[in-house]
Amino acid sequence: MTQPDPKRMHRISDENARIVDLVLDYSRRRILSNDTPLDKPAPPAELARLAGPTVTEAGLGADRALSIFEHVLAPACITTDHPQYLSFIPVAPTKAATAFDLVVSASALYGGSWLEGAGAVHAENEVLTWLANEFGLPAGAGGVFVQGGTLGNLSALVAAREEAKRRFDERGEAYPPRWKVVCGAEAHSSIASAARIMDVEAVPVAHDEGGVLRGDAVAAALAEHGASVFAVVATGGSTNFGIVDDLAGVAEAVRGHDVWFHIDGAYGLAAMLSPLVRDRFRGVEQADSVIVDPHKWLFAPFDACALIYRDPAAGRRAHTQHAEYLDTLTDSAEWSPSDYAAHLTRRARGLPTWFSLATYGAAAYRDAITSSIELAHRVAAEIERREGFTLVRQPQLAVVVFERDGWTKADYDQWSLRLLEDQQAFVTPSSHAGRTNARFAILNPTTTFEHLTAILDTMA
Ligand SMILES: *Cc1c(COP(=O)(O)O)cnc(C)c1O
């Protein structure tokens, strides 16, 4: 019988030094590899058979556990930063951001409070302030990095409703029977999810023929639904098409109403960094809150959404948690990120973006984003030129949606499966107005025109 050794997992020992080296070596190889295959999912039974039991009383040891990860588990995960990953919204973290993500863990940073994480919070706030400035929001705007756009949208809308309640309370008025949030009919599914969680009604407003939410349609909805509306949500770059709503028009419609203006820019708002499309976002500067996901077009690893309030005090009023053990934090005037969203303990997930921005500079981001927009336009022109293809819409940002004439849904499904089976590309079918189509979400700066035309060739 060996003696129990409660310190074994934490001690500075040869065993632990070797474990750390193994993991860092693997990470270094993966970060610097340019031939990680696309990979693909495997059925649960196959993974169980190949991996065998992994959680055991005695432990497998790091060599065995890492080997199972490298040879069984990782190959069953699609390589989302692969240049031919073009589905959904890809991720394409910079080398600096990915590497620094290791530092965030290694340093055991606590990102919830100023007391515990002042240095990390300062760096995250540098990024948030820089973004707010790019968006034209006033000095003093700020917020927090949350897990994703879904939680960012929810946290913003909760703050919006708390502000509406406050106004009703101040006037001594009874709340409306049902609070409402006005949004585009094609707003991201996370808005409907937030409405469900908050038990409020999402009022969908029709877009124009170009898929754009316009001010006059929002004005009509506000007139119809009156004081029960606590927020209007516009989209700064739709996920399906990259369409930017008429943000200035919507801001104009909202002005004069006691209504919070939120912009969901999870995918697209990063494009404001590119001079090519900056003008399309006019009106952002009037938002009460915005979100943008660094894990999308700001080249950060999963998971990070920047939530920015025009007046952070409103976010704080809505979200600060009060508890006896927290009083020492919440009684202070210091900036604690936990106070600005529906969360408490948090990773300093904004730091990889901070390190990468600090390392390469903002201009490198502008260039990388611009290159994807240019590539999207180039491949859109190629699709228009090719016999048998129809471009569904001119791309605004870097999403290209097109049809292969005469194809049924089954054709697209088979084609998509074959692309992944052949490890050539990951392009899942999408649909619009009941018609199946193909969609390239171009975001990774290492994606080339030749990658894309080779995919078009497979549809001949
Ligand atoms: C991706 C996306 C979201 C959701 O963000 P997550 O980080 O996936 O939670 C919300 N809105 C838009 C427009 C998006 O593209």
Short mmCIF file of C-alpha atoms and ligand atoms in Angstrom, two decimals:
data_model
loop_
_atom_site.label_atom_id
_atom_site.label_comp_id
_atom_site.label_asym_id
_atom_site.label_seq_id
_atom_site.Cartn_x
_atom_site.Cartn_y
_atom_site.Cartn_z
CA MET A 1 0.00 0.00 0.00
CA THR A 2 1.40 3.38 -0.97
CA GLN A 3 0.80 6.19 1.48
CA PRO A 4 -1.84 8.77 0.49
CA ASP A 5 -0.13 11.85 -0.94
CA PRO A 6 -2.57 14.76 -1.04
CA LYS A 7 0.06 17.14 -2.45
CA ARG A 8 0.99 14.95 -5.38
CA MET A 9 -1.04 16.83 -8.00
CA HIS A 10 0.21 20.26 -6.92
CA ARG A 11 3.80 19.71 -5.92
CA ILE A 12 6.74 21.01 -7.99
CA SER A 13 8.02 17.53 -8.87
CA ASP A 14 9.67 15.75 -11.75
CA GLU A 15 6.35 14.08 -12.49
CA ASN A 16 4.52 17.41 -12.75
CA ALA A 17 7.29 19.11 -14.70
CA ARG A 18 7.06 16.34 -17.28
CA ILE A 19 3.28 16.70 -17.50
CA VAL A 20 3.60 20.44 -18.08
CA ASP A 21 6.28 19.90 -20.75
CA LEU A 22 4.15 17.32 -22.54
CA VAL A 23 1.17 19.64 -22.68
CA LEU A 24 3.18 22.71 -23.70
CA ASP A 25 4.98 20.73 -26.39
CA TYR A 26 1.67 19.53 -27.78
CA SER A 27 0.24 23.05 -27.67
CA ARG A 28 3.28 24.49 -29.42
CA ARG A 29 3.01 21.88 -32.19
CA ARG A 30 -0.71 22.52 -32.67
CA ILE A 31 -0.42 26.32 -32.66
CA LEU A 32 2.41 26.30 -35.19
CA SER A 33 1.10 23.52 -37.43
CA ASN A 34 -0.20 24.39 -40.86
CA ASP A 35 -1.38 20.93 -41.77
CA THR A 36 -3.87 20.04 -39.03
CA PRO A 37 -6.54 18.15 -40.98
CA LEU A 38 -10.16 19.32 -40.97
CA ASP A 39 -11.18 16.17 -39.08
CA LYS A 40 -14.76 15.14 -38.44
CA PRO A 41 -17.08 13.81 -35.75
CA ALA A 42 -17.26 10.10 -34.89
CA PRO A 43 -20.17 8.14 -33.37
CA PRO A 44 -20.21 7.82 -29.54
CA ALA A 45 -19.71 4.03 -29.64
CA GLU A 46 -16.63 4.38 -31.84
CA LEU A 47 -15.10 6.99 -29.54
CA ALA A 48 -15.85 4.83 -26.51
CA ARG A 49 -14.20 1.85 -28.18
CA LEU A 50 -11.12 3.76 -29.34
CA ALA A 51 -10.56 5.76 -26.17
CA GLY A 52 -11.47 3.05 -23.68
CA PRO A 53 -12.29 3.99 -20.09
CA THR A 54 -10.45 7.23 -19.30
CA VAL A 55 -11.69 8.21 -15.86
CA THR A 56 -10.29 5.62 -13.50
CA GLU A 57 -9.34 5.39 -9.84
CA ALA A 58 -5.62 5.09 -10.49
CA GLY A 59 -5.35 7.49 -13.43
CA LEU A 60 -3.87 6.72 -16.86
CA GLY A 61 -0.86 9.00 -16.59
CA ALA A 62 -0.26 12.03 -18.78
CA ASP A 63 1.37 10.16 -21.67
CA ARG A 64 -1.61 7.89 -22.13
CA ALA A 65 -4.22 10.61 -21.54
CA LEU A 66 -2.57 13.03 -23.96
CA SER A 67 -2.13 10.30 -26.52
CA ILE A 68 -5.86 9.51 -26.34
CA PHE A 69 -6.60 13.19 -26.83
CA GLU A 70 -4.20 13.56 -29.74
CA HIS A 71 -5.09 10.37 -31.60
CA VAL A 72 -8.74 9.74 -30.72
CA LEU A 73 -10.49 12.84 -29.38
CA ALA A 74 -8.92 15.73 -31.28
CA PRO A 75 -9.44 14.00 -34.67
CA ALA A 76 -13.14 13.79 -33.77
CA CYS A 77 -13.30 17.60 -33.45
CA ILE A 78 -13.61 19.70 -36.60
CA THR A 79 -10.69 22.09 -36.94
CA THR A 80 -12.60 25.35 -36.69
CA ASP A 81 -9.56 27.49 -37.53
CA HIS A 82 -8.89 25.57 -40.76
CA PRO A 83 -8.77 27.83 -43.85
CA GLN A 84 -11.43 25.68 -45.55
CA TYR A 85 -13.79 25.82 -42.56
CA LEU A 86 -16.43 28.10 -44.09
CA SER A 87 -19.61 27.13 -42.21
CA PHE A 88 -21.53 29.01 -39.53
CA ILE A 89 -19.01 31.62 -38.37
CA PRO A 90 -15.42 30.27 -38.30
CA VAL A 91 -12.82 31.13 -35.68
CA ALA A 92 -9.32 32.26 -36.62
CA PRO A 93 -7.34 33.21 -33.53
CA THR A 94 -4.05 35.01 -34.04
CA LYS A 95 -0.95 33.12 -32.93
CA ALA A 96 -0.39 35.68 -30.16
CA ALA A 97 -3.96 35.41 -28.89
CA THR A 98 -3.90 31.61 -28.84
CA ALA A 99 -0.55 31.46 -27.10
CA PHE A 100 -1.60 34.02 -24.53
CA ASP A 101 -4.71 32.02 -23.70
CA LEU A 102 -2.29 29.58 -22.07
CA VAL A 103 -0.92 32.43 -19.94
CA VAL A 104 -4.39 33.36 -18.73
CA SER A 105 -4.73 29.85 -17.31
CA ALA A 106 -1.15 29.59 -16.10
CA SER A 107 -1.50 32.77 -14.07
CA ALA A 108 -4.74 31.76 -12.30
CA LEU A 109 -6.12 35.21 -12.98
CA TYR A 110 -9.48 36.04 -11.46
CA GLY A 111 -11.32 38.38 -13.79
CA GLY A 112 -14.38 39.15 -11.70
CA SER A 113 -13.23 41.97 -9.44
CA TRP A 114 -10.83 44.87 -9.38
CA LEU A 115 -9.65 43.80 -5.92
CA GLU A 116 -8.41 40.46 -7.20
CA GLY A 117 -7.62 41.14 -10.85
CA ALA A 118 -6.90 44.87 -11.26
CA GLY A 119 -4.11 44.39 -13.80
CA ALA A 120 -6.11 41.99 -15.94
CA VAL A 121 -9.21 44.15 -15.69
CA HIS A 122 -7.20 47.21 -16.71
CA ALA A 123 -5.97 45.42 -19.84
CA GLU A 124 -9.46 44.15 -20.74
CA ASN A 125 -10.81 47.67 -20.27
CA GLU A 126 -8.15 49.03 -22.63
CA VAL A 127 -9.62 46.79 -25.34
CA LEU A 128 -13.22 47.69 -24.50
CA THR A 129 -12.39 51.40 -24.54
CA TRP A 130 -10.59 51.05 -27.85
CA LEU A 131 -13.60 49.25 -29.35
CA ALA A 132 -16.05 51.81 -27.92
CA ASN A 133 -13.97 54.53 -29.49
CA GLU A 134 -13.95 52.75 -32.87
CA PHE A 135 -17.73 52.51 -32.67
CA GLY A 136 -18.02 56.22 -31.87
CA LEU A 137 -19.46 55.68 -28.40
CA PRO A 138 -18.77 58.47 -25.91
CA ALA A 139 -15.93 58.48 -23.39
CA GLY A 140 -17.06 56.56 -20.31
CA ALA A 141 -18.63 53.74 -22.32
CA GLY A 142 -17.53 50.35 -21.04
CA GLY A 143 -18.58 46.88 -20.09
CA VAL A 144 -17.23 43.40 -19.87
CA PHE A 145 -16.14 40.35 -21.84
CA VAL A 146 -18.72 37.61 -21.42
CA GLN A 147 -18.80 34.05 -22.71
CA GLY A 148 -20.61 34.70 -25.98
CA GLY A 149 -23.02 36.83 -27.93
CA THR A 150 -26.02 35.02 -26.51
CA LEU A 151 -25.10 35.99 -22.96
CA GLY A 152 -24.09 39.48 -24.14
CA ASN A 153 -27.48 40.08 -25.76
CA LEU A 154 -29.29 38.71 -22.72
CA SER A 155 -27.29 40.84 -20.28
CA ALA A 156 -27.87 44.00 -22.33
CA LEU A 157 -31.60 43.36 -22.58
CA VAL A 158 -31.87 42.67 -18.84
CA ALA A 159 -30.18 46.03 -18.20
CA ALA A 160 -32.60 47.66 -20.67
CA ARG A 161 -35.63 46.28 -18.87
CA GLU A 162 -34.30 47.28 -15.45
CA GLU A 163 -33.93 50.84 -16.75
CA ALA A 164 -37.50 50.78 -18.07
CA LYS A 165 -38.75 49.52 -14.70
CA ARG A 166 -36.82 52.27 -12.96
CA ARG A 167 -38.53 54.91 -15.10
CA PHE A 168 -41.95 53.42 -14.37
CA ASP A 169 -41.11 53.29 -10.65
CA GLU A 170 -39.99 56.91 -10.62
CA ARG A 171 -43.27 57.97 -12.20
CA GLY A 172 -45.24 55.70 -9.86
CA GLU A 173 -46.81 53.94 -12.86
CA ALA A 174 -47.82 50.31 -13.06
CA TYR A 175 -45.69 48.19 -15.40
CA PRO A 176 -47.18 47.19 -18.75
CA PRO A 177 -48.90 43.78 -18.70
CA ARG A 178 -46.15 42.38 -20.93
CA TRP A 179 -42.77 43.93 -21.72
CA LYS A 180 -41.78 43.89 -25.38
CA VAL A 181 -38.56 44.00 -27.33
CA VAL A 182 -38.75 45.09 -30.96
CA CYS A 183 -36.30 43.39 -33.34
CA GLY A 184 -35.88 42.50 -36.99
CA ALA A 185 -37.82 39.44 -38.11
CA GLU A 186 -34.47 37.85 -38.97
CA ALA A 187 -32.67 38.86 -35.80
CA HIS A 188 -30.33 36.18 -34.45
CA SER A 189 -31.97 33.32 -32.55
CA SER A 190 -30.29 34.51 -29.34
CA ILE A 191 -32.70 37.47 -29.20
CA ALA A 192 -35.70 35.11 -29.12
CA SER A 193 -33.82 33.06 -26.53
CA ALA A 194 -33.27 36.15 -24.34
CA ALA A 195 -36.94 37.08 -24.66
CA ARG A 196 -37.95 33.58 -23.56
CA ILE A 197 -35.62 33.62 -20.56
CA MET A 198 -36.82 37.10 -19.57
CA ASP A 199 -40.45 36.14 -20.20
CA VAL A 200 -40.95 39.13 -22.49
CA GLU A 201 -42.43 39.27 -25.98
CA ALA A 202 -40.19 39.66 -29.03
CA VAL A 203 -42.02 41.77 -31.62
CA PRO A 204 -40.63 40.89 -35.06
CA VAL A 205 -40.50 43.73 -37.58
CA ALA A 206 -40.31 43.00 -41.32
CA HIS A 207 -37.10 43.84 -43.17
CA ASP A 208 -37.09 45.55 -46.57
CA GLU A 209 -36.45 43.57 -49.78
CA GLY A 210 -32.73 43.85 -49.14
CA GLY A 211 -33.10 42.18 -45.74
CA VAL A 212 -32.42 45.46 -43.93
CA LEU A 213 -34.36 46.58 -40.85
CA ARG A 214 -35.41 50.20 -41.53
CA GLY A 215 -36.29 53.09 -39.24
CA ASP A 216 -39.82 53.57 -40.57
CA ALA A 217 -40.76 49.96 -39.82
CA VAL A 218 -39.36 50.34 -36.29
CA ALA A 219 -41.22 53.65 -35.84
CA ALA A 220 -44.48 51.90 -36.80
CA ALA A 221 -43.84 49.11 -34.28
CA LEU A 222 -43.08 51.64 -31.55
CA ALA A 223 -46.31 53.52 -32.33
CA GLU A 224 -48.29 50.29 -32.22
CA HIS A 225 -46.84 48.83 -29.03
CA GLY A 226 -46.30 52.04 -27.05
CA ALA A 227 -44.77 52.07 -23.60
CA SER A 228 -44.62 48.28 -23.32
CA VAL A 229 -41.52 48.37 -25.54
CA PHE A 230 -38.37 48.56 -23.41
CA ALA A 231 -35.78 47.92 -26.15
CA VAL A 232 -35.15 47.86 -29.88
CA VAL A 233 -32.53 45.49 -31.26
CA ALA A 234 -30.84 46.04 -34.62
CA THR A 235 -28.24 43.76 -36.17
CA GLY A 236 -24.81 44.94 -37.24
CA GLY A 237 -24.05 42.16 -39.68
CA SER A 238 -26.53 39.27 -39.82
CA THR A 239 -25.10 35.79 -39.41
CA ASN A 240 -26.79 34.40 -42.52
CA PHE A 241 -25.89 37.13 -45.00
CA GLY A 242 -23.78 39.73 -43.23
CA ILE A 243 -26.53 42.32 -43.72
CA VAL A 244 -26.17 45.49 -41.66
CA ASP A 245 -29.48 47.05 -40.59
CA ASP A 246 -30.15 50.75 -41.15
CA LEU A 247 -28.66 51.61 -37.78
CA ALA A 248 -28.92 55.39 -38.21
CA GLY A 249 -32.58 55.07 -39.29
CA VAL A 250 -33.40 52.82 -36.36
CA ALA A 251 -31.60 55.18 -33.95
CA GLU A 252 -33.69 58.03 -35.37
CA ALA A 253 -36.91 56.04 -34.84
CA VAL A 254 -35.97 55.26 -31.25
CA ARG A 255 -35.02 58.82 -30.37
CA GLY A 256 -37.67 60.58 -28.32
CA HIS A 257 -38.99 57.28 -26.95
CA ASP A 258 -37.95 55.94 -23.57
CA VAL A 259 -36.52 52.91 -25.29
CA TRP A 260 -33.09 51.28 -25.10
CA PHE A 261 -31.28 50.81 -28.43
CA HIS A 262 -29.18 47.64 -28.55
CA ILE A 263 -27.02 46.54 -31.47
CA ASP A 264 -26.20 42.88 -31.95
CA GLY A 265 -22.88 43.04 -33.75
CA ALA A 266 -21.64 39.63 -32.60
CA TYR A 267 -20.46 38.70 -36.07
CA GLY A 268 -20.31 41.91 -38.06
CA LEU A 269 -19.44 44.89 -35.92
CA ALA A 270 -15.74 44.04 -36.11
CA ALA A 271 -15.93 44.99 -39.80
CA MET A 272 -16.17 48.62 -38.70
CA LEU A 273 -12.41 48.40 -38.29
CA SER A 274 -12.11 48.15 -42.07
CA PRO A 275 -12.29 51.42 -43.99
CA LEU A 276 -13.99 49.46 -46.80
CA VAL A 277 -17.29 49.11 -44.93
CA ARG A 278 -17.04 51.45 -41.97
CA ASP A 279 -19.72 53.78 -43.40
CA ARG A 280 -22.33 51.03 -43.40
CA PHE A 281 -22.39 51.15 -39.61
CA ARG A 282 -23.38 54.79 -39.24
CA GLY A 283 -25.71 55.00 -36.23
CA VAL A 284 -23.77 52.65 -33.96
CA GLU A 285 -22.57 55.67 -32.03
CA GLN A 286 -26.14 56.21 -30.83
CA ALA A 287 -26.59 52.76 -29.28
CA ASP A 288 -27.21 52.25 -25.58
CA SER A 289 -25.38 48.94 -25.80
CA VAL A 290 -23.54 46.87 -28.38
CA ILE A 291 -21.94 43.46 -28.53
CA VAL A 292 -19.19 42.07 -30.73
CA ASP A 293 -17.64 38.61 -30.43
CA PRO A 294 -13.83 38.60 -30.50
CA HIS A 295 -14.11 34.82 -31.04
CA LYS A 296 -15.58 35.65 -34.43
CA TRP A 297 -13.99 38.44 -36.46
CA LEU A 298 -11.55 39.80 -33.90
CA PHE A 299 -9.38 36.71 -34.08
CA ALA A 300 -9.58 35.56 -30.46
CA PRO A 301 -9.88 31.95 -29.31
CA PHE A 302 -13.21 30.74 -27.86
CA ASP A 303 -14.90 32.18 -25.95
CA ALA A 304 -15.31 35.93 -25.79
CA CYS A 305 -18.01 38.52 -26.41
CA ALA A 306 -17.40 42.19 -25.72
CA LEU A 307 -20.51 43.77 -24.18
CA ILE A 308 -20.30 47.57 -24.10
CA TYR A 309 -22.78 49.94 -22.47
CA ARG A 310 -23.04 53.60 -23.37
CA ASP A 311 -23.71 54.21 -19.66
CA PRO A 312 -22.09 51.37 -17.71
CA ALA A 313 -23.91 52.44 -14.53
CA ALA A 314 -27.09 51.00 -16.03
CA GLY A 315 -25.38 47.65 -16.52
CA ARG A 316 -24.11 47.76 -12.98
CA ARG A 317 -27.50 48.58 -11.47
CA ALA A 318 -28.99 45.62 -13.30
CA HIS A 319 -26.34 43.01 -12.63
CA THR A 320 -24.43 43.56 -9.38
CA GLN A 321 -24.97 40.58 -7.09
CA HIS A 322 -25.38 41.37 -3.41
CA ALA A 323 -24.37 38.91 -0.72
CA GLU A 324 -22.76 39.20 2.68
CA TYR A 325 -19.56 37.62 1.49
CA LEU A 326 -19.42 40.00 -1.50
CA ASP A 327 -20.12 43.27 0.32
CA THR A 328 -16.46 44.14 0.43
CA LEU A 329 -16.47 44.12 -3.39
CA THR A 330 -19.87 45.59 -4.19
CA ASP A 331 -19.62 48.46 -1.69
CA SER A 332 -16.54 49.73 -3.49
CA ALA A 333 -16.55 52.16 -6.39
CA GLU A 334 -13.88 50.15 -8.20
CA TRP A 335 -14.61 48.64 -11.60
CA SER A 336 -15.50 44.97 -11.16
CA PRO A 337 -16.38 43.13 -14.39
CA SER A 338 -18.76 40.79 -12.56
CA ASP A 339 -21.10 43.77 -12.08
CA TYR A 340 -21.86 44.20 -15.77
CA ALA A 341 -23.50 40.94 -16.87
CA ALA A 342 -25.33 37.86 -15.64
CA HIS A 343 -22.30 36.11 -14.18
CA LEU A 344 -19.99 36.21 -11.17
CA THR A 345 -16.81 34.13 -11.36
CA ARG A 346 -15.15 34.82 -14.67
CA ARG A 347 -12.03 34.05 -16.63
CA ALA A 348 -10.16 37.15 -17.86
CA ARG A 349 -11.20 36.10 -21.35
CA GLY A 350 -10.47 39.49 -22.87
CA LEU A 351 -6.74 39.11 -22.28
CA PRO A 352 -5.86 37.07 -25.38
CA THR A 353 -7.36 39.88 -27.48
CA TRP A 354 -5.52 42.49 -25.43
CA PHE A 355 -2.17 40.73 -25.85
CA SER A 356 -2.67 40.22 -29.57
CA LEU A 357 -3.75 43.84 -30.15
CA ALA A 358 -0.88 45.11 -28.04
CA THR A 359 1.51 42.88 -29.97
CA TYR A 360 0.49 43.43 -33.58
CA GLY A 361 -1.33 46.77 -33.36
CA ALA A 362 -4.78 47.74 -34.57
CA ALA A 363 -3.66 48.26 -38.18
CA ALA A 364 -2.92 44.55 -38.52
CA TYR A 365 -6.53 43.84 -37.54
CA ARG A 366 -7.83 46.31 -40.11
CA ASP A 367 -5.74 44.64 -42.82
CA ALA A 368 -6.86 41.12 -41.88
CA ILE A 369 -10.56 42.06 -41.83
CA THR A 370 -10.27 44.01 -45.07
CA SER A 371 -8.65 41.04 -46.82
CA SER A 372 -11.67 38.81 -46.07
CA ILE A 373 -14.12 41.42 -47.36
CA GLU A 374 -12.11 41.74 -50.56
CA LEU A 375 -11.94 37.98 -50.96
CA ALA A 376 -15.71 37.69 -50.45
CA HIS A 377 -16.32 40.19 -53.25
CA ARG A 378 -13.85 38.47 -55.52
CA VAL A 379 -15.43 35.06 -55.10
CA ALA A 380 -18.93 36.57 -55.45
CA ALA A 381 -17.89 37.95 -58.84
CA GLU A 382 -16.49 34.54 -59.77
CA ILE A 383 -19.81 32.87 -58.82
CA GLU A 384 -21.72 35.36 -60.97
CA ARG A 385 -19.40 34.59 -63.85
CA ARG A 386 -19.76 30.81 -63.58
CA GLU A 387 -22.38 29.00 -65.63
CA GLY A 388 -24.94 27.19 -63.46
CA PHE A 389 -24.44 29.30 -60.33
CA THR A 390 -26.61 32.06 -58.90
CA LEU A 391 -25.40 34.56 -56.36
CA VAL A 392 -28.30 35.01 -53.91
CA ARG A 393 -27.17 38.46 -52.79
CA GLN A 394 -24.19 40.75 -53.22
CA PRO A 395 -22.13 40.33 -50.06
CA GLN A 396 -22.01 43.35 -47.75
CA LEU A 397 -19.38 41.99 -45.39
CA ALA A 398 -17.75 38.60 -45.98
CA VAL A 399 -20.59 36.08 -46.20
CA VAL A 400 -21.24 34.76 -49.70
CA VAL A 401 -24.52 32.92 -50.34
CA PHE A 402 -25.16 31.20 -53.63
CA GLU A 403 -27.15 28.47 -55.34
CA ARG A 404 -26.12 25.71 -57.70
CA ASP A 405 -28.91 25.92 -60.26
CA GLY A 406 -31.21 22.92 -60.21
CA TRP A 407 -29.88 21.39 -57.02
CA THR A 408 -32.26 19.94 -54.45
CA LYS A 409 -31.67 19.96 -50.70
CA ALA A 410 -30.48 16.36 -51.01
CA ASP A 411 -27.86 17.45 -53.56
CA TYR A 412 -26.49 20.08 -51.21
CA ASP A 413 -26.51 17.67 -48.27
CA GLN A 414 -24.64 14.98 -50.19
CA TRP A 415 -22.14 17.47 -51.57
CA SER A 416 -21.47 18.93 -48.12
CA LEU A 417 -20.94 15.48 -46.59
CA ARG A 418 -18.59 14.51 -49.38
CA LEU A 419 -16.50 17.67 -48.94
CA LEU A 420 -15.99 16.80 -45.29
CA GLU A 421 -15.50 13.09 -46.03
CA ASP A 422 -12.76 14.06 -48.52
CA GLN A 423 -11.36 16.47 -45.92
CA GLN A 424 -11.44 19.25 -48.49
CA ALA A 425 -13.75 21.73 -46.78
CA PHE A 426 -16.47 22.23 -44.20
CA VAL A 427 -19.38 23.98 -45.91
CA THR A 428 -22.83 23.20 -44.51
CA PRO A 429 -25.92 24.03 -46.58
CA SER A 430 -28.01 26.99 -45.48
CA SER A 431 -31.37 28.22 -46.71
CA HIS A 432 -33.21 31.41 -47.49
CA ALA A 433 -36.92 31.92 -48.12
CA GLY A 434 -37.40 28.16 -48.26
CA ARG A 435 -34.62 27.56 -50.81
CA THR A 436 -31.51 25.60 -49.92
CA ASN A 437 -28.22 27.29 -50.75
CA ALA A 438 -24.50 27.15 -50.07
CA ARG A 439 -22.76 29.70 -47.92
CA PHE A 440 -19.15 30.72 -47.44
CA ALA A 441 -18.44 32.60 -44.21
CA ILE A 442 -15.01 34.03 -44.97
CA LEU A 443 -13.12 35.19 -41.93
CA ASN A 444 -9.84 33.35 -41.79
CA PRO A 445 -7.07 35.45 -43.39
CA THR A 446 -5.36 32.24 -44.58
CA THR A 447 -8.37 31.28 -46.74
CA THR A 448 -7.46 31.86 -50.40
CA PHE A 449 -9.35 32.46 -53.65
CA GLU A 450 -7.98 29.13 -54.87
CA HIS A 451 -9.44 27.29 -51.85
CA LEU A 452 -12.83 28.70 -52.73
CA THR A 453 -12.75 28.10 -56.48
CA ALA A 454 -11.63 24.52 -55.84
CA ILE A 455 -14.80 24.08 -53.76
CA LEU A 456 -16.92 25.59 -56.55
CA ASP A 457 -15.29 23.10 -58.95
CA THR A 458 -16.70 20.23 -56.87
CA MET A 459 -20.22 21.45 -57.67
CA ALA A 460 -19.79 21.12 -61.44
C1 LIG B 1 -22.95 34.39 -33.36
C2 LIG B 1 -24.03 35.39 -33.17
C3 LIG B 1 -24.70 35.50 -31.95
C4 LIG B 1 -24.48 34.54 -30.81
O1 LIG B 1 -23.20 34.62 -30.33
P1 LIG B 1 -22.56 33.38 -29.52
O2 LIG B 1 -21.20 33.88 -29.19
O3 LIG B 1 -22.57 32.22 -30.48
O4 LIG B 1 -23.41 33.14 -28.34
C5 LIG B 1 -25.63 36.52 -31.80
N1 LIG B 1 -25.89 37.36 -32.81
C6 LIG B 1 -25.26 37.28 -34.02
C7 LIG B 1 -25.60 38.26 -35.06
C8 LIG B 1 -24.32 36.28 -34.23
O5 LIG B 1 -23.71 36.20 -35.42
#
